[in-house]
PDB file of C-alpha atoms in Angstrom:
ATOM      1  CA  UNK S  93     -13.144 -24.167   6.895  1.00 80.00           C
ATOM      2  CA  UNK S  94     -10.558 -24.875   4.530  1.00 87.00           C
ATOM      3  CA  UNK S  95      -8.435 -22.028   3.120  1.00 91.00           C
ATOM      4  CA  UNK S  96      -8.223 -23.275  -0.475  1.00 92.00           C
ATOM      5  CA  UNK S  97     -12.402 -23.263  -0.511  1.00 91.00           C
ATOM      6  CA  UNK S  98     -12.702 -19.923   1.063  1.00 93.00           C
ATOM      7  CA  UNK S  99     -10.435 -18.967  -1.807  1.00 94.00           C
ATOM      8  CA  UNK S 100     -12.045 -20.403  -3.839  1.00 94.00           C
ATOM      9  CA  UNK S 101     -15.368 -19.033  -3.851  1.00 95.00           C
ATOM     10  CA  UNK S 102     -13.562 -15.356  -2.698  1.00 95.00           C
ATOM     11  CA  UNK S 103     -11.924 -15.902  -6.466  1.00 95.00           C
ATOM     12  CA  UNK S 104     -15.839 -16.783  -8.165  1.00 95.00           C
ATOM     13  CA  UNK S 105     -16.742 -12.766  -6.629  1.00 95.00           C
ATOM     14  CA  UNK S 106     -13.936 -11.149  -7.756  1.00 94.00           C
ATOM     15  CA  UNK S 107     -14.561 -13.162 -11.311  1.00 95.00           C
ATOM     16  CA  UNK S 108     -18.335 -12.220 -11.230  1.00 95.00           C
ATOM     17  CA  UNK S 109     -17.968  -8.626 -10.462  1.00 94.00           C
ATOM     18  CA  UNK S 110     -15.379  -8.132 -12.980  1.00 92.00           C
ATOM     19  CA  UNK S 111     -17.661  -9.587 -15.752  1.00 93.00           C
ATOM     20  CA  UNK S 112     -20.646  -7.294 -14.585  1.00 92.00           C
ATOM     21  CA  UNK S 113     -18.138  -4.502 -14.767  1.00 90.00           C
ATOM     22  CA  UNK S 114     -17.137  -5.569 -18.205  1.00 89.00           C
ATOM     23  CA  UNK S 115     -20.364  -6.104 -19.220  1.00 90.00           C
ATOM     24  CA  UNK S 116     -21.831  -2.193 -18.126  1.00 88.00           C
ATOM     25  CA  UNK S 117     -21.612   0.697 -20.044  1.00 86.00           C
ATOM     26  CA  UNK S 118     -20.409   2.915 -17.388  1.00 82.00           C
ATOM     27  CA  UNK S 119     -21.505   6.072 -19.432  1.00 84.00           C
ATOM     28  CA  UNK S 120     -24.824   5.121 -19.421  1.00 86.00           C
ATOM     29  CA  UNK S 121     -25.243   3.690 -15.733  1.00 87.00           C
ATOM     30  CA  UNK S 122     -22.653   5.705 -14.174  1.00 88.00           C
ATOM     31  CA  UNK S 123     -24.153   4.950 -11.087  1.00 90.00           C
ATOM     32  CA  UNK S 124     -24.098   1.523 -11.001  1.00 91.00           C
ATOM     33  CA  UNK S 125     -20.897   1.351 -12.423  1.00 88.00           C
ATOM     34  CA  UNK S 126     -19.616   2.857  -9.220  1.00 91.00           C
ATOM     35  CA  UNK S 127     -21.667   0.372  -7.371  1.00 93.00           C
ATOM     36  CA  UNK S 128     -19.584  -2.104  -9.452  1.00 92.00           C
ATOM     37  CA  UNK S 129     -16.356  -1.001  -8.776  1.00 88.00           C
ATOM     38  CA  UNK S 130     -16.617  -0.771  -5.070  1.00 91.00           C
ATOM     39  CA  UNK S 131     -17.811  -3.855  -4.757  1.00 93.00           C
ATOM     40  CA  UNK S 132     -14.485  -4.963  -6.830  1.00 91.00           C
ATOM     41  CA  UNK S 133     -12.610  -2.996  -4.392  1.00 89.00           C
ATOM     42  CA  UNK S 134     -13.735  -4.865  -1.749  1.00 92.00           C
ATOM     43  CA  UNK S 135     -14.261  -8.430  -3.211  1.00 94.00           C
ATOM     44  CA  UNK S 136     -10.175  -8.232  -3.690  1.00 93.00           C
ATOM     45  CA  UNK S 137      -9.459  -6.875  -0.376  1.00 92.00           C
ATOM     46  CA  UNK S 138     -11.462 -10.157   0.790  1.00 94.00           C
ATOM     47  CA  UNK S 139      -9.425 -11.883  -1.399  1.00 95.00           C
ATOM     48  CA  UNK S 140      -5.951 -10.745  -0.943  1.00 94.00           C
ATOM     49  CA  UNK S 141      -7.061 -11.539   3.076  1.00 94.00           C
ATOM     50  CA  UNK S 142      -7.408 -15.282   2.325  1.00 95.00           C
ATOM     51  CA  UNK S 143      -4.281 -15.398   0.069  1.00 95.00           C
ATOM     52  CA  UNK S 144      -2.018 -13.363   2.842  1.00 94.00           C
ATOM     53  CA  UNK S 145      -4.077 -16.605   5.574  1.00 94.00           C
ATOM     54  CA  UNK S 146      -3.080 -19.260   3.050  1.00 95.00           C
ATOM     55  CA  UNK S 147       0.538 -17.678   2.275  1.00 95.00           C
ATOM     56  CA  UNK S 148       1.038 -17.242   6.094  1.00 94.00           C
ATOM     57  CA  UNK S 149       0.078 -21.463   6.442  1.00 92.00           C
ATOM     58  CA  UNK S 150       2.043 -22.630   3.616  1.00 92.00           C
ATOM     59  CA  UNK S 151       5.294 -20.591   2.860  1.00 94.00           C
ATOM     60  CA  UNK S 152       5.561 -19.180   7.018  1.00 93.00           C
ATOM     61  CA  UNK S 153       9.373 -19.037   6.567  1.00 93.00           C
ATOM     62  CA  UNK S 154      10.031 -18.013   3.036  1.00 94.00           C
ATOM     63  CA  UNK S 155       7.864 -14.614   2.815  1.00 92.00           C
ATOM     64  CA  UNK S 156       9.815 -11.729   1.892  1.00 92.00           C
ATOM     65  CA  UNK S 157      10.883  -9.355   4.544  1.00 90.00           C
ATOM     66  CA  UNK S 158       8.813  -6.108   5.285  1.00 87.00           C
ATOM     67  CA  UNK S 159      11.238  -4.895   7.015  1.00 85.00           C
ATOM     68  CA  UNK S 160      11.529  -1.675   4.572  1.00 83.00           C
ATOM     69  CA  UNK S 161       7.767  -1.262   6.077  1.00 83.00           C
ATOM     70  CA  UNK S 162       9.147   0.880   9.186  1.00 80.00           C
ATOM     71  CA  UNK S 163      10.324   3.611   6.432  1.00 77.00           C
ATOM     72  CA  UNK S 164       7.027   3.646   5.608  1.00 78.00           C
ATOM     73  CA  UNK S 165       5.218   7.295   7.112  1.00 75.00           C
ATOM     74  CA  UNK S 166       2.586   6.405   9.760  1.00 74.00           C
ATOM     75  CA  UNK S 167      -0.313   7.704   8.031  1.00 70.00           C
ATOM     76  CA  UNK S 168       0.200   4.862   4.995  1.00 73.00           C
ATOM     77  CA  UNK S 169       0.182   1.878   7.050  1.00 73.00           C
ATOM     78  CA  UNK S 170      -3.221   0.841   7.395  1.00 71.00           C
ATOM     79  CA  UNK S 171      -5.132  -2.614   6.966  1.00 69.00           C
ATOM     80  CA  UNK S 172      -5.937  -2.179   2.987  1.00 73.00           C
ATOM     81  CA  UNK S 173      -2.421  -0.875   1.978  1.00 82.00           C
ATOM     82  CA  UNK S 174      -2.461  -4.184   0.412  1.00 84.00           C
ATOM     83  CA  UNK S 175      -5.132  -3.523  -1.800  1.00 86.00           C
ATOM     84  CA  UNK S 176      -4.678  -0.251  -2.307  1.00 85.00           C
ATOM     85  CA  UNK S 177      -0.939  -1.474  -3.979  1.00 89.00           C
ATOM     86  CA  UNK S 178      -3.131  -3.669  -6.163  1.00 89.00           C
ATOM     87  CA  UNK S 179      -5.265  -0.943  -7.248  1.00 87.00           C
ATOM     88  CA  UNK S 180      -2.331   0.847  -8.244  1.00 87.00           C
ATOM     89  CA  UNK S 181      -1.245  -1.760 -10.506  1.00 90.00           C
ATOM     90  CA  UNK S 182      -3.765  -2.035 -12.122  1.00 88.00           C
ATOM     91  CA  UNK S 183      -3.932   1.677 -13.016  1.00 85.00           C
ATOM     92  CA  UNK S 184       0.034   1.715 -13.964  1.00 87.00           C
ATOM     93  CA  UNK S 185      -0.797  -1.387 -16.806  1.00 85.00           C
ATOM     94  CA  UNK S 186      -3.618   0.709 -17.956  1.00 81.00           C
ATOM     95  CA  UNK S 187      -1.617   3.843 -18.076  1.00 78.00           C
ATOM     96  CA  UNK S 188      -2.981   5.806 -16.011  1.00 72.00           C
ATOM     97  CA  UNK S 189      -0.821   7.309 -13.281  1.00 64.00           C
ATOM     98  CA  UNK S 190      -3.096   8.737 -10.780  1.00 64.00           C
ATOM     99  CA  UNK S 191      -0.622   9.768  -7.836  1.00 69.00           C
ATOM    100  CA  UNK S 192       3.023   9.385  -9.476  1.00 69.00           C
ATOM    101  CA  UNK S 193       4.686  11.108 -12.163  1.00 73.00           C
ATOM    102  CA  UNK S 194       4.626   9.848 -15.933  1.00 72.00           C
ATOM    103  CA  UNK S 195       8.530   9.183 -15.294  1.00 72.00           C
ATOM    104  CA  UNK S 196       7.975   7.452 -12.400  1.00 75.00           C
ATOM    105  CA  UNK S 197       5.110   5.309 -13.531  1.00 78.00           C
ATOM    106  CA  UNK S 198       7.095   4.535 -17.052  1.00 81.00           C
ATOM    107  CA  UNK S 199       9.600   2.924 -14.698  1.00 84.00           C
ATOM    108  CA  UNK S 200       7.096   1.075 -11.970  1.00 87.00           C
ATOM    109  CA  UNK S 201       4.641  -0.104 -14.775  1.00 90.00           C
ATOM    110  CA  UNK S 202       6.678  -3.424 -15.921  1.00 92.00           C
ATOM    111  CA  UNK S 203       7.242  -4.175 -12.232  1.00 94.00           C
ATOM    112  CA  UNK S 204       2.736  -3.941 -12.282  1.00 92.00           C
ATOM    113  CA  UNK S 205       2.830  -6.148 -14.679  1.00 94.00           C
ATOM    114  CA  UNK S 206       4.597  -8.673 -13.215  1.00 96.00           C
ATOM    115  CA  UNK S 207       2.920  -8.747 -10.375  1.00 96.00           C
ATOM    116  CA  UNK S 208      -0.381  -8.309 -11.847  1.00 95.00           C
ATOM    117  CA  UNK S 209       0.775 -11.751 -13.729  1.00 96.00           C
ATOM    118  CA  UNK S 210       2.067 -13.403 -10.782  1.00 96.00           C
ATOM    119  CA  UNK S 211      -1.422 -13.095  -9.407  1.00 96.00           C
ATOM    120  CA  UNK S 212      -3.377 -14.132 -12.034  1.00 96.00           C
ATOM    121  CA  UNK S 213      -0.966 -16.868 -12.049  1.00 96.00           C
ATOM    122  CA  UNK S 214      -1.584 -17.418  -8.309  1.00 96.00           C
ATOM    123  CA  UNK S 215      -5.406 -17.759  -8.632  1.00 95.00           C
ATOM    124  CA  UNK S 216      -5.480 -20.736 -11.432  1.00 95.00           C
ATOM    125  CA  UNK S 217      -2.979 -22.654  -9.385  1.00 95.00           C
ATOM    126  CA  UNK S 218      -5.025 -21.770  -6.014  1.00 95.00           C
ATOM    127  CA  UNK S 219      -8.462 -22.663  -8.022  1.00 93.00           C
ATOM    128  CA  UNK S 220      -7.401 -25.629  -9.262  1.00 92.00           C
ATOM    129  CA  UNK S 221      -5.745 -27.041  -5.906  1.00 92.00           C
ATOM    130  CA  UNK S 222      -9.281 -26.031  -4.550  1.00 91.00           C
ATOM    131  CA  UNK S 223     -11.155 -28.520  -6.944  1.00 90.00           C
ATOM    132  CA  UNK S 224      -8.863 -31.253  -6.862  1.00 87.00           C
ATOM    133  CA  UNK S 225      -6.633 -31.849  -3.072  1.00 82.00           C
ATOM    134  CA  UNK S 226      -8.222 -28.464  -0.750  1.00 77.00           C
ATOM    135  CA  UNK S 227      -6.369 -29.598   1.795  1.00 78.00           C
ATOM    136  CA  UNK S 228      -2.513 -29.576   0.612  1.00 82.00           C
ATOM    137  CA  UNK S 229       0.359 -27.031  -0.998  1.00 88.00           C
ATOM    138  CA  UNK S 230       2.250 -29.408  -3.407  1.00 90.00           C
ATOM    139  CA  UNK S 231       5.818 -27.553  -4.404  1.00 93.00           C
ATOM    140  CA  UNK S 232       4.737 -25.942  -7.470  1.00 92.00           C
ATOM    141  CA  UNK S 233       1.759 -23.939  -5.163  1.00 93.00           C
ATOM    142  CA  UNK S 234       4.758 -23.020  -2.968  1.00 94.00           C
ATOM    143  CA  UNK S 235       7.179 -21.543  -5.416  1.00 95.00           C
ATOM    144  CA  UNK S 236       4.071 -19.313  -7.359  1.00 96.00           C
ATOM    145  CA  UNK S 237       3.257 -18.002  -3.791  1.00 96.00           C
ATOM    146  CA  UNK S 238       6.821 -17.429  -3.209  1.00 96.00           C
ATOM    147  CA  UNK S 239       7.232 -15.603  -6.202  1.00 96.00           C
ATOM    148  CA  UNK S 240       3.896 -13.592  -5.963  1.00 96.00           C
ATOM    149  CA  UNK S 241       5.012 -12.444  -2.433  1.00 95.00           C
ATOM    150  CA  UNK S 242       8.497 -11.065  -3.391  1.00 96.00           C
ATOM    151  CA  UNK S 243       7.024  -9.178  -6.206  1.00 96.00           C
ATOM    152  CA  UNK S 244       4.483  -7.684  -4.089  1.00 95.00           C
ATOM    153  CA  UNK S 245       6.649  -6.664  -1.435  1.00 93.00           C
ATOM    154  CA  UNK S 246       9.181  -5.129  -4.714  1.00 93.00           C
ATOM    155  CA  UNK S 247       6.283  -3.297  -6.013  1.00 93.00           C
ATOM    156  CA  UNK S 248       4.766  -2.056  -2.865  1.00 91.00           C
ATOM    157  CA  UNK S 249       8.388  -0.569  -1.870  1.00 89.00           C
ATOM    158  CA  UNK S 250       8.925   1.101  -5.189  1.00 89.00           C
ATOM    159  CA  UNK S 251       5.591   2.236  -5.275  1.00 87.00           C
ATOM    160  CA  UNK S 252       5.267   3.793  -2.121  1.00 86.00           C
ATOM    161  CA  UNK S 253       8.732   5.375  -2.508  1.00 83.00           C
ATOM    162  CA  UNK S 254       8.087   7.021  -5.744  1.00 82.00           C
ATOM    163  CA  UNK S 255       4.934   8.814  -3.824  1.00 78.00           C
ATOM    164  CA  UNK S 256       6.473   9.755  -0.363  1.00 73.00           C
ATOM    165  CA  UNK S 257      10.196  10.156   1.211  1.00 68.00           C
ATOM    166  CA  UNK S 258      10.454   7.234   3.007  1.00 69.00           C
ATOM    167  CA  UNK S 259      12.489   7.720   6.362  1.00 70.00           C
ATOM    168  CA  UNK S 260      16.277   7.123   6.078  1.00 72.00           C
ATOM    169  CA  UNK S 261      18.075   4.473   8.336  1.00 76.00           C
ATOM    170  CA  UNK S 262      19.108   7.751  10.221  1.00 78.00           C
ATOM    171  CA  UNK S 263      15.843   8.990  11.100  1.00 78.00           C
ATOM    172  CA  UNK S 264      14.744   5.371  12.033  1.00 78.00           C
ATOM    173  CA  UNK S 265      17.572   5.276  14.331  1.00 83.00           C
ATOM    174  CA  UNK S 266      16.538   8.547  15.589  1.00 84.00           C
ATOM    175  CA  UNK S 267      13.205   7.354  16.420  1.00 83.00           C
ATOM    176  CA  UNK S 268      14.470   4.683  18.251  1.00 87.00           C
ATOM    177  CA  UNK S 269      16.112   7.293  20.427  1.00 90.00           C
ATOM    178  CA  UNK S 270      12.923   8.785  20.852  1.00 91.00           C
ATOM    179  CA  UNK S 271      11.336   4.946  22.185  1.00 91.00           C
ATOM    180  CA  UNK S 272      14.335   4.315  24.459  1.00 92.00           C
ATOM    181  CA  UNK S 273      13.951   8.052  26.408  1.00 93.00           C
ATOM    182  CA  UNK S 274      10.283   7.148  26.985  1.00 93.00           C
ATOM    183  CA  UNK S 275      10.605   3.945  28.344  1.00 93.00           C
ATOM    184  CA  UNK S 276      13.244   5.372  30.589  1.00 93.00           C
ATOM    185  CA  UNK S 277      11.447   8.061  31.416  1.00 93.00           C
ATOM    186  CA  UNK S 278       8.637   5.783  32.384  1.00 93.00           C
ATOM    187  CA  UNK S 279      11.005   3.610  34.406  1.00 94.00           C
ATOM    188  CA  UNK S 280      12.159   7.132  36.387  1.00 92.00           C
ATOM    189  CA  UNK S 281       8.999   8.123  37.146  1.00 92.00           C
ATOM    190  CA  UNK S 282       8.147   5.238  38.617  1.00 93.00           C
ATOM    191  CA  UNK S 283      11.413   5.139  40.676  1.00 93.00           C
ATOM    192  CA  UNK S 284      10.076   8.458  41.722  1.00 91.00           C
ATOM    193  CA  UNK S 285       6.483   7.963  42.579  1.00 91.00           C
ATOM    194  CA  UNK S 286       5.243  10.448  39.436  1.00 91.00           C
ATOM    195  CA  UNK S 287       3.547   7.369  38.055  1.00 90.00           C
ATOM    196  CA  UNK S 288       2.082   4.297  39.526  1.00 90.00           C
ATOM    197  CA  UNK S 289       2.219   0.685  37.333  1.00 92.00           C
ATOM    198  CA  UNK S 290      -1.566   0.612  38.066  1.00 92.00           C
ATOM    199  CA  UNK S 291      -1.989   3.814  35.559  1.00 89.00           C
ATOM    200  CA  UNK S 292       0.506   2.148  32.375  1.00 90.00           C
ATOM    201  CA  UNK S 293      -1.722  -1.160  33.179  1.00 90.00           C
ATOM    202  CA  UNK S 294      -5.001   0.988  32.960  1.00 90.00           C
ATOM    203  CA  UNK S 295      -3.663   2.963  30.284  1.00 85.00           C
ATOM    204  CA  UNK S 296      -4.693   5.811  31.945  1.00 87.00           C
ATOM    205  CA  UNK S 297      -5.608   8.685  29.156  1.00 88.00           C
ATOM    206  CA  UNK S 298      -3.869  11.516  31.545  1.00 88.00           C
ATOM    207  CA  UNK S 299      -0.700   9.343  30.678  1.00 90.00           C
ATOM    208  CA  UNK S 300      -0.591  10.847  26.827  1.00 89.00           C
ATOM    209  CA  UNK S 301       0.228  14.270  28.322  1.00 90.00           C
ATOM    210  CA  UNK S 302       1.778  13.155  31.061  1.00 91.00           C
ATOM    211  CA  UNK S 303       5.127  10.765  29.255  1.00 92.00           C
ATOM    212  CA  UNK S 304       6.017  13.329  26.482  1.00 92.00           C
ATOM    213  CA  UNK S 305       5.755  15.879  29.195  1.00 92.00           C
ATOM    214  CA  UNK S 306       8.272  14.158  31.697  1.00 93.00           C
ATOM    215  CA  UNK S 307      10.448  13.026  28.541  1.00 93.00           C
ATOM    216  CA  UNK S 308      11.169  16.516  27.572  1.00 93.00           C
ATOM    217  CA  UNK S 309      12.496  16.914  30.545  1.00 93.00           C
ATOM    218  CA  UNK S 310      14.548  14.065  30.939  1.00 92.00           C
ATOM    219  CA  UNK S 311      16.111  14.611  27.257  1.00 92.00           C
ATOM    220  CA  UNK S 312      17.485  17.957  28.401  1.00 93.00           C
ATOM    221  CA  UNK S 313      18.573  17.731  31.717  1.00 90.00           C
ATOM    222  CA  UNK S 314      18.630  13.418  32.824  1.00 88.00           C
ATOM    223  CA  UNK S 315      20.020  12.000  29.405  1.00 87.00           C
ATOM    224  CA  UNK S 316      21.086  15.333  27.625  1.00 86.00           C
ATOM    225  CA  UNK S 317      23.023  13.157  25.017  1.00 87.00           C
ATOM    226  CA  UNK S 318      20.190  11.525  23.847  1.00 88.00           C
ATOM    227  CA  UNK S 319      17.702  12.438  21.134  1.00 90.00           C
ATOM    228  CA  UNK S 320      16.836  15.991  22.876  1.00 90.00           C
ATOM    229  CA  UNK S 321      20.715  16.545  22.619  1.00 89.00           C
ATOM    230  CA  UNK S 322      20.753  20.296  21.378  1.00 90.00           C
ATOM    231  CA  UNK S 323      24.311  19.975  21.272  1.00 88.00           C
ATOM    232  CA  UNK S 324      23.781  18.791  17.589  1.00 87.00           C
ATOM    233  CA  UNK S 325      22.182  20.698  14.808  1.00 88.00           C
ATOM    234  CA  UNK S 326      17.993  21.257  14.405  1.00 87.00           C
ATOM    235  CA  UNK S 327      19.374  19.226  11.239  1.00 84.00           C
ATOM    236  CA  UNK S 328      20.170  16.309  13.078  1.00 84.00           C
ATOM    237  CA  UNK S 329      17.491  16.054  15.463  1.00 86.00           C
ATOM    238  CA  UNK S 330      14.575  13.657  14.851  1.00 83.00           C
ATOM    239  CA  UNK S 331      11.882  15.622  12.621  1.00 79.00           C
ATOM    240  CA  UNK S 332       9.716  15.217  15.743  1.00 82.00           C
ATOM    241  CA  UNK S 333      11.853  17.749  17.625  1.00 87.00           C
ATOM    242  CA  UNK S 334      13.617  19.522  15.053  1.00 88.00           C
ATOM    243  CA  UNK S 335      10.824  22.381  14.338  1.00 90.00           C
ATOM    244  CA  UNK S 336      11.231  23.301  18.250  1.00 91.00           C
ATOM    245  CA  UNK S 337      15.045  23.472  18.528  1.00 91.00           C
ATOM    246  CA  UNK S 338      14.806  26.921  19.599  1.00 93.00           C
ATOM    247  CA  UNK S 339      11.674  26.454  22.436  1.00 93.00           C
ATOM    248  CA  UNK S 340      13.854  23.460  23.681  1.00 93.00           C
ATOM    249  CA  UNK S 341      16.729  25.574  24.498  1.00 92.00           C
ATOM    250  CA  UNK S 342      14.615  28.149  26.087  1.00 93.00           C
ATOM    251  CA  UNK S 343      13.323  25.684  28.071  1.00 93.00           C
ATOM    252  CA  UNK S 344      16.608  23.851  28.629  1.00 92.00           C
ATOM    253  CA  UNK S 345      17.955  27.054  30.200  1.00 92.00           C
ATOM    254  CA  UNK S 346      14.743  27.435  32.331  1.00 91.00           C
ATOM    255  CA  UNK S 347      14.944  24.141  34.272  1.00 91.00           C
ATOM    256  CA  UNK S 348      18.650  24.362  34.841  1.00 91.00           C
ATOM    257  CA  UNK S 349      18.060  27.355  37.372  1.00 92.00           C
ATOM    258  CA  UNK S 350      15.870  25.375  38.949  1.00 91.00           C
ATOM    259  CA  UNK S 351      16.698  23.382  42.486  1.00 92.00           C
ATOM    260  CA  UNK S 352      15.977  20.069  43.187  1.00 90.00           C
ATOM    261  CA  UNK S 353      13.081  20.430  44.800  1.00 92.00           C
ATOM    262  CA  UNK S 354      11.753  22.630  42.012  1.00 92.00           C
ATOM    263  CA  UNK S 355      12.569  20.577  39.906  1.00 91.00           C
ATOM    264  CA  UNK S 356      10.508  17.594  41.588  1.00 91.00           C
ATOM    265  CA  UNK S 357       7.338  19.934  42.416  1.00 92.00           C
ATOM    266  CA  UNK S 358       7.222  20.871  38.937  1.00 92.00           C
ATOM    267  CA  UNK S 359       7.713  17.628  37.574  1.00 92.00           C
ATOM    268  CA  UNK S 360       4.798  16.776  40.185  1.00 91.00           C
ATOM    269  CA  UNK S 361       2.830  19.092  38.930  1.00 90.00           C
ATOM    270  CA  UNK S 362       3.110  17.991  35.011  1.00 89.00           C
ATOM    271  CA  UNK S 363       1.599  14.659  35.918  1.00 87.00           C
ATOM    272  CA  UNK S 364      -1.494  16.542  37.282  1.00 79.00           C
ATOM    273  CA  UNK S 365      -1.980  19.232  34.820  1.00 64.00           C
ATOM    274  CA  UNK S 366      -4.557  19.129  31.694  1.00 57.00           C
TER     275      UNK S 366
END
């Protein structure tokens, strides 16, 4: 049960695999080679789990911050971004730069190496803790794991930023916009009998139409300073809304012939709809 054993013996696959991978001619058994390298893949992911357990129990208030992680597009954050930052790495000491440009990967491939060396460095202190006190981070552990973290959380940022625009403070801001008309949009409809609390507690699946729907409304004729504003530029909207500056006015000048009890029977009516 001990996290310096399960590392331990997480640390004797990733070993093994690498020596079989050494070992193969990978132009002969091609096949097997990919076998090989899969199971590498996912031998470190294993890995890098137990390290991010053990980091998590030992240095809890001394990681780096990830806050730079919310600049991050959606589609990137998923559960093996870890190891898919490792990966990279590896491929930038080699010199090979499979997704980033030869100028960009001249400058990111010391920061690999680094980290590449903090790990190594990381696994003979972690292996040897294993064998001798399992159940204990003396200093020394701490400070490696400290180190390690920051320069994962350095390279993972540059990495990532060389491959994608990462979202500017403004945009972020922007988005919170976006969170704070939905929630009181929610809150409204409530007020108004549109929505029930039973529904948000059931997550009821009509509700993905139903919030945006209501919002739209609410950021052009309820809150028309907020995010919807279209008293700013398409420019300095939120890239969720900027592509439909022009619809939104259309339909800004719709609703505001509309009376109040048009207003509430179509409102009504968008919580029904499909």
């Amino acid at each position: 049960p001990r996290l310096l054993s399960q590392f331990f013996f997480a640390d004797e696959r990733v070993t093994r695999v690498v020596a079989e991978i050494n070992g193969l001619d990978a132009e002969l058994d091609p096949q097997q080679y990919l076998v090989l390298l899969n199971q590498l893949h996912l031998s470190q992911a294993h890995l890098l789990a137990i390290l991010e357990r053990i980091m998590e129990e030992c240095i809890p208030t001394q990681r780096h911050s990830r806050d730079y992680l919310v600049k991050f597009p959606e589609e990137l954050l998923v559960d093996n971004l870890g190891n898919h930052m490792l990966f990279a790495a590896e491929c930038l000491l080699a010199g090979t730069f499979l997704e980033v440009e030869d100028a960009d990967g001249a400058q990111l491939r010391p920061q690999a190496r680094n980290l590449l060396c903090s790990l190594e460095l990381v696994r003979t202190v972690l292996r040897e803790q294993s064998l001798t006190q399992p159940g204990s981070y003396p200093e020394p552990i701490r400070a490696v794991l400290i180190q390690f973290d920051r320069l994962f959380a350095e390279f993972e940022l540059s990495y990532v930023s060389s491959l994608v625009a990462v979202k500017s403070p403004e945009e972020i801001y922007r988005q919170q916009e976006i969170i704070v008309l939905y929630c009181e949009t929610v809150e409204r409809a409530l007020r108004l009998g549109y929505l029930t609390q039973e529904m948000i507690d059931g997550y009821e699946p009509l509700l993905m139409f139903t919030i945006p729907r209501l919002a739209i409304i609410s950021g052009l004729l309820i809150y028309p300073e907020g995010p919807l504003s279209l008293e700013q530029s398409p420019e300095q909207m939120s890239r969720v809304f900027s592509p439909f500056y022009n619809l939104l006015k259309k339909i800004r000048d719709l609703l505001r012939v509309l009376s109040a009890e048009e207003l509430c029977l179509l409102e009504r009516s968008l919580c029904t709809a499909e």
